[in-house]
Amino acid sequence: MNNFVTLKKSRVLILCAAMLASFTACGNNEVNKGANAGASNSSESSTPNFDKKIKISWVGWSSPVNDKGEIVKEIEEKFNVDINMVDASDGAAFDVKIAAGEVPDVFPLDFSKYQKFIDDEIVGEIPYETIEKYAPNLYQAYQTEVPTYIDLTKIGDKNYGLVVPNPESGNFRPLVVWRGDWLKNVGITKVPESLSEFEDAMYKFTNNDPDKNGKKDTYGLSESMMQTVYGAYGYLPTSWTRRDGKLVYGAVQPEMKEALKVLAKWYKDGVLTPEFINGENKGGDWSIATDFVNGIIGVTSYADYLYWKPAQSAGDREGSNITEMRKTIPDAVDKLVYGKPIAGPDGKKGLNMRNSLQGRFIVFGKQVEKDLDKQARILSILDYSSSTYEGYMLTRYGKEGVHYNMKDGYPEAIAPYSDWNEIVKIGGGATFNNAIWLPSIIQKVNREYAWGKSLGTLQSDGIMNEVILPLPSASKYQAEIDKIRSEAYVDMITGKKTIDYFDTFVANWRAAGGSVLEEEAAAK
Amino acid sequence: MNRSSRIKKSIGEHVFDTFNVVLMILLCLTTIYPFLYLLSLSLSSGNISLTKIHLFPPEFSLANYESVLSYGYIKTGFMNSIMRVVLGTALELFFCLLTAYPLAKKYLPLRNSWTGIIVFTMFFSGGLIPSYILMRELHLMNSIWALVLPNLIPAFSMILIRNYIMSLPDSIEESAKIDGAGEFTILYKIIAPMVTPILATVALWSIVGHWNAWFDSLLYSTSPEKQVLQVVMRNIIQQGDVTLEAGATSTVLSGSVNPTTIKAATIMITSLPVIAIYPFLQKYFVKGIMVGSLKG
């Protein structure tokens, strides 16, 4: 009883102190916002003193999240907030709510809607000074880890969003995977690196029965490795890259004519599988390179490198393609060989390298713009969850021993939290860090990333699309010119049209709006 | 039947019949095949290759169903769906009948205007955003009523019932009146039992409609426990499509189950109830539409 009373007393004292502090804080806020911010920043604790409980409506990267989830509660307690999780998984439903005036305080926004939402005054400004003040770690990480991207969120000299880096698959080119046993069976000892060596291997894969089953049922390559042929001539059809300093579209560069000639010949000779039109994945999980896994083609670069990761130790998680191959061609698994993009006649080479961004920015609703207290609170949550190791571990994986265990220095989720839906449900996954995954943190927790880095070669020989935010007129023309491009390319490869058609195609492409996009890109 | 078999068919007719049968079988196969494929997938263990097509599960397992049924929101989703189906269908039948009966009476003042006003709603609606704002201002968010009320009286179903009632002879009603029955007694003791076929049709439409509807639930319910089964299913299905982190999406679950077979099981679970109801109501379904055709 005595204990209880003293406890109560101490609580009352704390409460009084808290109230006093909040009064002074409020006063400061009105008189001098900067001073308050400076004060909370200079204090030693990782979280500024947030004495007044405020409500925040929050959209995480994935949905649905339970308001009463364990991690949601942790964050609510730590930052003295009352969080209302908003489900924005369906774009159409979310748009209706936005139109009806229900703009959440924090939400991820597609690149394609970014400019529009700013013009419509749905999202508010997030000045860089504010980020620096309330999310100092994140600000620092932006400056040092993703400096090339931070200006993307600026419109004029105002900043409206936070960039979301994607270290896991961004800045990596696909891994080129060869069937080592096939190479051996057709008598090739050196993994092909030049176009002529590659062609030789492709013909042998097709004609010399590499799987030794006595039937001519194999092909050289499919859709993914066609890219390396384009790359060998310097461009990728769907990427904007620089030519003499100016951004140009790959598909209409004259060099592509040479690449198409090669592909058309391979198609005619049955080296390129006729199924290439349907892409390389044919059902099941999207990351599976179906033809390769079924032993129909001998080389692939389909899906990101991480889907090819072998187990690094007993019980380690394998990439989905390795898992699949264990079911279809188990003997080939240990004989996979990693190659490189193929070098063309002039030594050019490259495969598509993704930029290191997720396709969305994190933005704040317009109502937050004037509410400095809320801005500070949100930024502090993001700062804690994305750029401190402790915060990232909590908001991504949960609590050690409850939701995950450490194994060889990496976190391993405990079932059922290994399921993305389950961890998201309690507020983990990418709910509070909102997928702002910084390379410096990811390399400590992600085995796939560590493996990709260890290969050493995946961050070179890539061709990156330099148009990151859609061009202003893209929504108007892109669909139509993409159709023209893919039809023309397929027709020329399958021999339905001769290669001379290329010039007609370029003219059609430009006339259908391509020239407008070219001008817009050239101005960048 | 007997008579037609006695008449000799020409070669042309035989060819035509064979062609018809083959075409029909092919058509049926294309419809049933994807379903069989999913059924087989849902009953397969996670160890099977997803790159090959199986019509029979190569490794039989119920682990997928176990896994899906243990997912937290499946139970609430099921309950919400059943609730909206039962409540929605019962109220719809009740109110449709109540609206259709007077409109079927020729002596109802301004009858054509009332009908016209209702038919108007078949062609024009307030639109999505105003509907949403209306629901919000009525404080119906997160309530089952938001899913039931907006489509309480579908104009088309109501008019079908009205036309069916109009096709009944007036004399039945008159004789009841002579026996001393009031309007409500006539409606519930005489008319209602006679319009069962059309009510069954409308009920089936309503059941299927309510069971399949998901967008309104997504719109008007903000917490995951309030969502109907279809929305829960949608979340499970879409899970693998957003690639955020390989570890979290692609190779999620250990040995016995994998995302693709899980998805198949989810689809089976959500579609089975409707498939199970269909055969029992189907006879009314076909008959009902025919007998309810425009006679007014």
PDB file of C-alpha atoms in Angstrom, chain B residues 19-167:
ATOM      1  CA  PHE B  19     -18.760 -29.809 -84.550  1.00  0.00           C
ATOM      2  CA  ASN B  20     -21.130 -28.329 -81.988  1.00  0.00           C
ATOM      3  CA  VAL B  21     -20.356 -30.949 -79.381  1.00  0.00           C
ATOM      4  CA  VAL B  22     -16.616 -30.659 -79.853  1.00  0.00           C
ATOM      5  CA  LEU B  23     -16.766 -26.889 -79.683  1.00  0.00           C
ATOM      6  CA  MET B  24     -18.900 -27.044 -76.575  1.00  0.00           C
ATOM      7  CA  ILE B  25     -16.567 -29.473 -74.850  1.00  0.00           C
ATOM      8  CA  LEU B  26     -13.588 -27.295 -75.719  1.00  0.00           C
ATOM      9  CA  LEU B  27     -15.386 -24.279 -74.348  1.00  0.00           C
ATOM     10  CA  CYS B  28     -16.200 -26.104 -71.132  1.00  0.00           C
ATOM     11  CA  LEU B  29     -12.622 -27.288 -70.808  1.00  0.00           C
ATOM     12  CA  THR B  30     -11.220 -23.785 -71.166  1.00  0.00           C
ATOM     13  CA  THR B  31     -13.536 -22.689 -68.384  1.00  0.00           C
ATOM     14  CA  ILE B  32     -12.908 -25.548 -66.045  1.00  0.00           C
ATOM     15  CA  TYR B  33      -9.209 -25.995 -66.695  1.00  0.00           C
ATOM     16  CA  PRO B  34      -7.901 -22.957 -64.786  1.00  0.00           C
ATOM     17  CA  PHE B  35     -10.130 -23.937 -61.915  1.00  0.00           C
ATOM     18  CA  LEU B  36      -8.822 -27.493 -61.849  1.00  0.00           C
ATOM     19  CA  TYR B  37      -5.290 -26.184 -62.031  1.00  0.00           C
ATOM     20  CA  LEU B  38      -5.886 -23.990 -58.981  1.00  0.00           C
ATOM     21  CA  LEU B  39      -7.575 -26.836 -57.138  1.00  0.00           C
ATOM     22  CA  SER B  40      -4.612 -29.067 -57.806  1.00  0.00           C
ATOM     23  CA  LEU B  41      -2.169 -26.354 -56.773  1.00  0.00           C
ATOM     24  CA  SER B  42      -4.059 -25.678 -53.576  1.00  0.00           C
ATOM     25  CA  LEU B  43      -3.859 -29.351 -52.624  1.00  0.00           C
ATOM     26  CA  SER B  44      -0.168 -29.649 -53.420  1.00  0.00           C
ATOM     27  CA  SER B  45       2.645 -29.413 -50.961  1.00  0.00           C
ATOM     28  CA  GLY B  46       5.066 -26.531 -51.287  1.00  0.00           C
ATOM     29  CA  ASN B  47       7.786 -28.787 -52.645  1.00  0.00           C
ATOM     30  CA  ILE B  48       6.337 -29.154 -56.101  1.00  0.00           C
ATOM     31  CA  SER B  49       7.758 -27.343 -59.062  1.00  0.00           C
ATOM     32  CA  LEU B  50       5.718 -24.314 -59.958  1.00  0.00           C
ATOM     33  CA  THR B  51       7.080 -24.193 -63.447  1.00  0.00           C
ATOM     34  CA  LYS B  52       5.157 -27.242 -64.602  1.00  0.00           C
ATOM     35  CA  ILE B  53       1.430 -27.632 -64.927  1.00  0.00           C
ATOM     36  CA  HIS B  54      -0.237 -30.330 -62.873  1.00  0.00           C
ATOM     37  CA  LEU B  55      -3.858 -31.367 -63.066  1.00  0.00           C
ATOM     38  CA  PHE B  56      -3.482 -33.691 -60.110  1.00  0.00           C
ATOM     39  CA  PRO B  57      -1.476 -32.732 -57.057  1.00  0.00           C
ATOM     40  CA  PRO B  58       1.894 -34.518 -57.323  1.00  0.00           C
ATOM     41  CA  GLU B  59       2.315 -34.372 -53.561  1.00  0.00           C
ATOM     42  CA  PHE B  60      -0.987 -34.214 -51.715  1.00  0.00           C
ATOM     43  CA  SER B  61      -1.110 -31.897 -48.744  1.00  0.00           C
ATOM     44  CA  LEU B  62      -3.636 -29.865 -46.803  1.00  0.00           C
ATOM     45  CA  ALA B  63      -0.982 -27.577 -45.380  1.00  0.00           C
ATOM     46  CA  ASN B  64      -2.055 -24.690 -47.593  1.00  0.00           C
ATOM     47  CA  TYR B  65      -5.591 -24.743 -46.271  1.00  0.00           C
ATOM     48  CA  GLU B  66      -4.304 -25.005 -42.733  1.00  0.00           C
ATOM     49  CA  SER B  67      -2.059 -22.064 -43.292  1.00  0.00           C
ATOM     50  CA  VAL B  68      -4.702 -19.881 -44.923  1.00  0.00           C
ATOM     51  CA  LEU B  69      -7.367 -20.705 -42.361  1.00  0.00           C
ATOM     52  CA  SER B  70      -4.991 -19.801 -39.568  1.00  0.00           C
ATOM     53  CA  TYR B  71      -4.320 -16.340 -41.043  1.00  0.00           C
ATOM     54  CA  GLY B  72      -5.780 -13.898 -38.555  1.00  0.00           C
ATOM     55  CA  TYR B  73      -8.182 -11.986 -40.754  1.00  0.00           C
ATOM     56  CA  ILE B  74      -9.683 -14.962 -42.577  1.00  0.00           C
ATOM     57  CA  LYS B  75     -12.093 -15.678 -39.723  1.00  0.00           C
ATOM     58  CA  THR B  76     -13.279 -12.105 -39.342  1.00  0.00           C
ATOM     59  CA  GLY B  77     -13.449 -11.848 -43.110  1.00  0.00           C
ATOM     60  CA  PHE B  78     -15.644 -14.928 -43.311  1.00  0.00           C
ATOM     61  CA  MET B  79     -17.926 -13.651 -40.589  1.00  0.00           C
ATOM     62  CA  ASN B  80     -18.238 -10.226 -42.178  1.00  0.00           C
ATOM     63  CA  SER B  81     -18.951 -11.716 -45.573  1.00  0.00           C
ATOM     64  CA  ILE B  82     -21.605 -14.093 -44.263  1.00  0.00           C
ATOM     65  CA  MET B  83     -23.174 -11.307 -42.262  1.00  0.00           C
ATOM     66  CA  ARG B  84     -23.425  -8.996 -45.219  1.00  0.00           C
ATOM     67  CA  VAL B  85     -24.772 -11.747 -47.453  1.00  0.00           C
ATOM     68  CA  VAL B  86     -27.470 -12.795 -44.995  1.00  0.00           C
ATOM     69  CA  LEU B  87     -28.436  -9.315 -43.897  1.00  0.00           C
ATOM     70  CA  GLY B  88     -28.132  -7.820 -47.351  1.00  0.00           C
ATOM     71  CA  THR B  89     -30.137 -10.510 -49.095  1.00  0.00           C
ATOM     72  CA  ALA B  90     -32.901 -10.729 -46.491  1.00  0.00           C
ATOM     73  CA  LEU B  91     -33.412  -6.979 -46.394  1.00  0.00           C
ATOM     74  CA  GLU B  92     -33.181  -6.691 -50.149  1.00  0.00           C
ATOM     75  CA  LEU B  93     -35.919  -9.273 -50.683  1.00  0.00           C
ATOM     76  CA  PHE B  94     -38.119  -7.701 -48.044  1.00  0.00           C
ATOM     77  CA  PHE B  95     -37.830  -4.160 -49.308  1.00  0.00           C
ATOM     78  CA  CYS B  96     -37.923  -5.083 -52.988  1.00  0.00           C
ATOM     79  CA  LEU B  97     -41.168  -6.928 -52.486  1.00  0.00           C
ATOM     80  CA  LEU B  98     -42.566  -4.097 -50.424  1.00  0.00           C
ATOM     81  CA  THR B  99     -41.727  -1.623 -53.176  1.00  0.00           C
ATOM     82  CA  ALA B 100     -42.737  -3.808 -56.079  1.00  0.00           C
ATOM     83  CA  TYR B 101     -46.190  -4.720 -54.829  1.00  0.00           C
ATOM     84  CA  PRO B 102     -47.774  -1.255 -54.851  1.00  0.00           C
ATOM     85  CA  LEU B 103     -45.988  -0.359 -58.070  1.00  0.00           C
ATOM     86  CA  ALA B 104     -47.636  -3.372 -59.695  1.00  0.00           C
ATOM     87  CA  LYS B 105     -51.089  -1.965 -58.940  1.00  0.00           C
ATOM     88  CA  LYS B 106     -52.586  -0.049 -61.835  1.00  0.00           C
ATOM     89  CA  TYR B 107     -54.651   2.108 -59.506  1.00  0.00           C
ATOM     90  CA  LEU B 108     -51.623   3.476 -57.593  1.00  0.00           C
ATOM     91  CA  PRO B 109     -51.636   7.261 -58.065  1.00  0.00           C
ATOM     92  CA  LEU B 110     -48.675   8.530 -60.107  1.00  0.00           C
ATOM     93  CA  ARG B 111     -47.530   4.950 -60.599  1.00  0.00           C
ATOM     94  CA  ASN B 112     -45.524   5.679 -63.726  1.00  0.00           C
ATOM     95  CA  SER B 113     -43.739   8.625 -62.149  1.00  0.00           C
ATOM     96  CA  TRP B 114     -42.689   6.522 -59.150  1.00  0.00           C
ATOM     97  CA  THR B 115     -41.431   3.786 -61.437  1.00  0.00           C
ATOM     98  CA  GLY B 116     -39.668   6.368 -63.567  1.00  0.00           C
ATOM     99  CA  ILE B 117     -37.871   7.826 -60.587  1.00  0.00           C
ATOM    100  CA  ILE B 118     -36.660   4.401 -59.562  1.00  0.00           C
ATOM    101  CA  VAL B 119     -35.616   3.448 -63.098  1.00  0.00           C
ATOM    102  CA  PHE B 120     -33.674   6.692 -63.249  1.00  0.00           C
ATOM    103  CA  THR B 121     -31.272   5.315 -60.623  1.00  0.00           C
ATOM    104  CA  MET B 122     -30.391   2.481 -62.981  1.00  0.00           C
ATOM    105  CA  PHE B 123     -28.807   4.926 -65.397  1.00  0.00           C
ATOM    106  CA  PHE B 124     -27.502   7.715 -63.215  1.00  0.00           C
ATOM    107  CA  SER B 125     -25.774   7.613 -59.865  1.00  0.00           C
ATOM    108  CA  GLY B 126     -24.227  10.242 -57.641  1.00  0.00           C
ATOM    109  CA  GLY B 127     -20.759   8.914 -58.325  1.00  0.00           C
ATOM    110  CA  LEU B 128     -18.152   7.425 -56.087  1.00  0.00           C
ATOM    111  CA  ILE B 129     -16.868  10.445 -54.215  1.00  0.00           C
ATOM    112  CA  PRO B 130     -20.273  11.898 -53.267  1.00  0.00           C
ATOM    113  CA  SER B 131     -21.388   8.425 -52.169  1.00  0.00           C
ATOM    114  CA  TYR B 132     -18.328   8.171 -49.993  1.00  0.00           C
ATOM    115  CA  ILE B 133     -18.899  11.582 -48.437  1.00  0.00           C
ATOM    116  CA  LEU B 134     -22.545  10.694 -47.846  1.00  0.00           C
ATOM    117  CA  MET B 135     -21.637   7.498 -46.024  1.00  0.00           C
ATOM    118  CA  ARG B 136     -19.120   9.368 -43.921  1.00  0.00           C
ATOM    119  CA  GLU B 137     -21.568  12.138 -42.988  1.00  0.00           C
ATOM    120  CA  LEU B 138     -24.176   9.512 -42.081  1.00  0.00           C
ATOM    121  CA  HIS B 139     -21.575   8.027 -39.712  1.00  0.00           C
ATOM    122  CA  LEU B 140     -21.834   4.679 -41.400  1.00  0.00           C
ATOM    123  CA  MET B 141     -18.086   4.191 -41.778  1.00  0.00           C
ATOM    124  CA  ASN B 142     -16.934   0.843 -40.397  1.00  0.00           C
ATOM    125  CA  SER B 143     -20.512  -0.320 -40.167  1.00  0.00           C
ATOM    126  CA  ILE B 144     -22.129  -3.243 -41.917  1.00  0.00           C
ATOM    127  CA  TRP B 145     -24.894  -0.866 -42.989  1.00  0.00           C
ATOM    128  CA  ALA B 146     -22.511   0.922 -45.328  1.00  0.00           C
ATOM    129  CA  LEU B 147     -22.293  -2.322 -47.276  1.00  0.00           C
ATOM    130  CA  VAL B 148     -25.990  -3.163 -47.149  1.00  0.00           C
ATOM    131  CA  LEU B 149     -27.901   0.098 -47.432  1.00  0.00           C
ATOM    132  CA  PRO B 150     -26.549   1.690 -50.647  1.00  0.00           C
ATOM    133  CA  ASN B 151     -27.841  -1.166 -52.777  1.00  0.00           C
ATOM    134  CA  LEU B 152     -30.799  -2.125 -50.656  1.00  0.00           C
ATOM    135  CA  ILE B 153     -33.278  -1.952 -53.543  1.00  0.00           C
ATOM    136  CA  PRO B 154     -31.579  -2.661 -56.859  1.00  0.00           C
ATOM    137  CA  ALA B 155     -33.896  -1.120 -59.440  1.00  0.00           C
ATOM    138  CA  PHE B 156     -33.549  -3.982 -61.869  1.00  0.00           C
ATOM    139  CA  SER B 157     -34.464  -6.672 -59.341  1.00  0.00           C
ATOM    140  CA  MET B 158     -37.348  -4.605 -58.052  1.00  0.00           C
ATOM    141  CA  ILE B 159     -38.789  -4.162 -61.539  1.00  0.00           C
ATOM    142  CA  LEU B 160     -38.468  -7.880 -62.237  1.00  0.00           C
ATOM    143  CA  ILE B 161     -40.531  -8.604 -59.150  1.00  0.00           C
ATOM    144  CA  ARG B 162     -43.034  -5.904 -60.084  1.00  0.00           C
ATOM    145  CA  ASN B 163     -43.509  -7.379 -63.534  1.00  0.00           C
ATOM    146  CA  TYR B 164     -43.919 -10.833 -62.107  1.00  0.00           C
ATOM    147  CA  ILE B 165     -46.622  -9.628 -59.726  1.00  0.00           C
ATOM    148  CA  MET B 166     -48.336  -7.858 -62.607  1.00  0.00           C
ATOM    149  CA  SER B 167     -48.507 -11.146 -64.494  1.00  0.00           C
TER     150      SER B 167
END
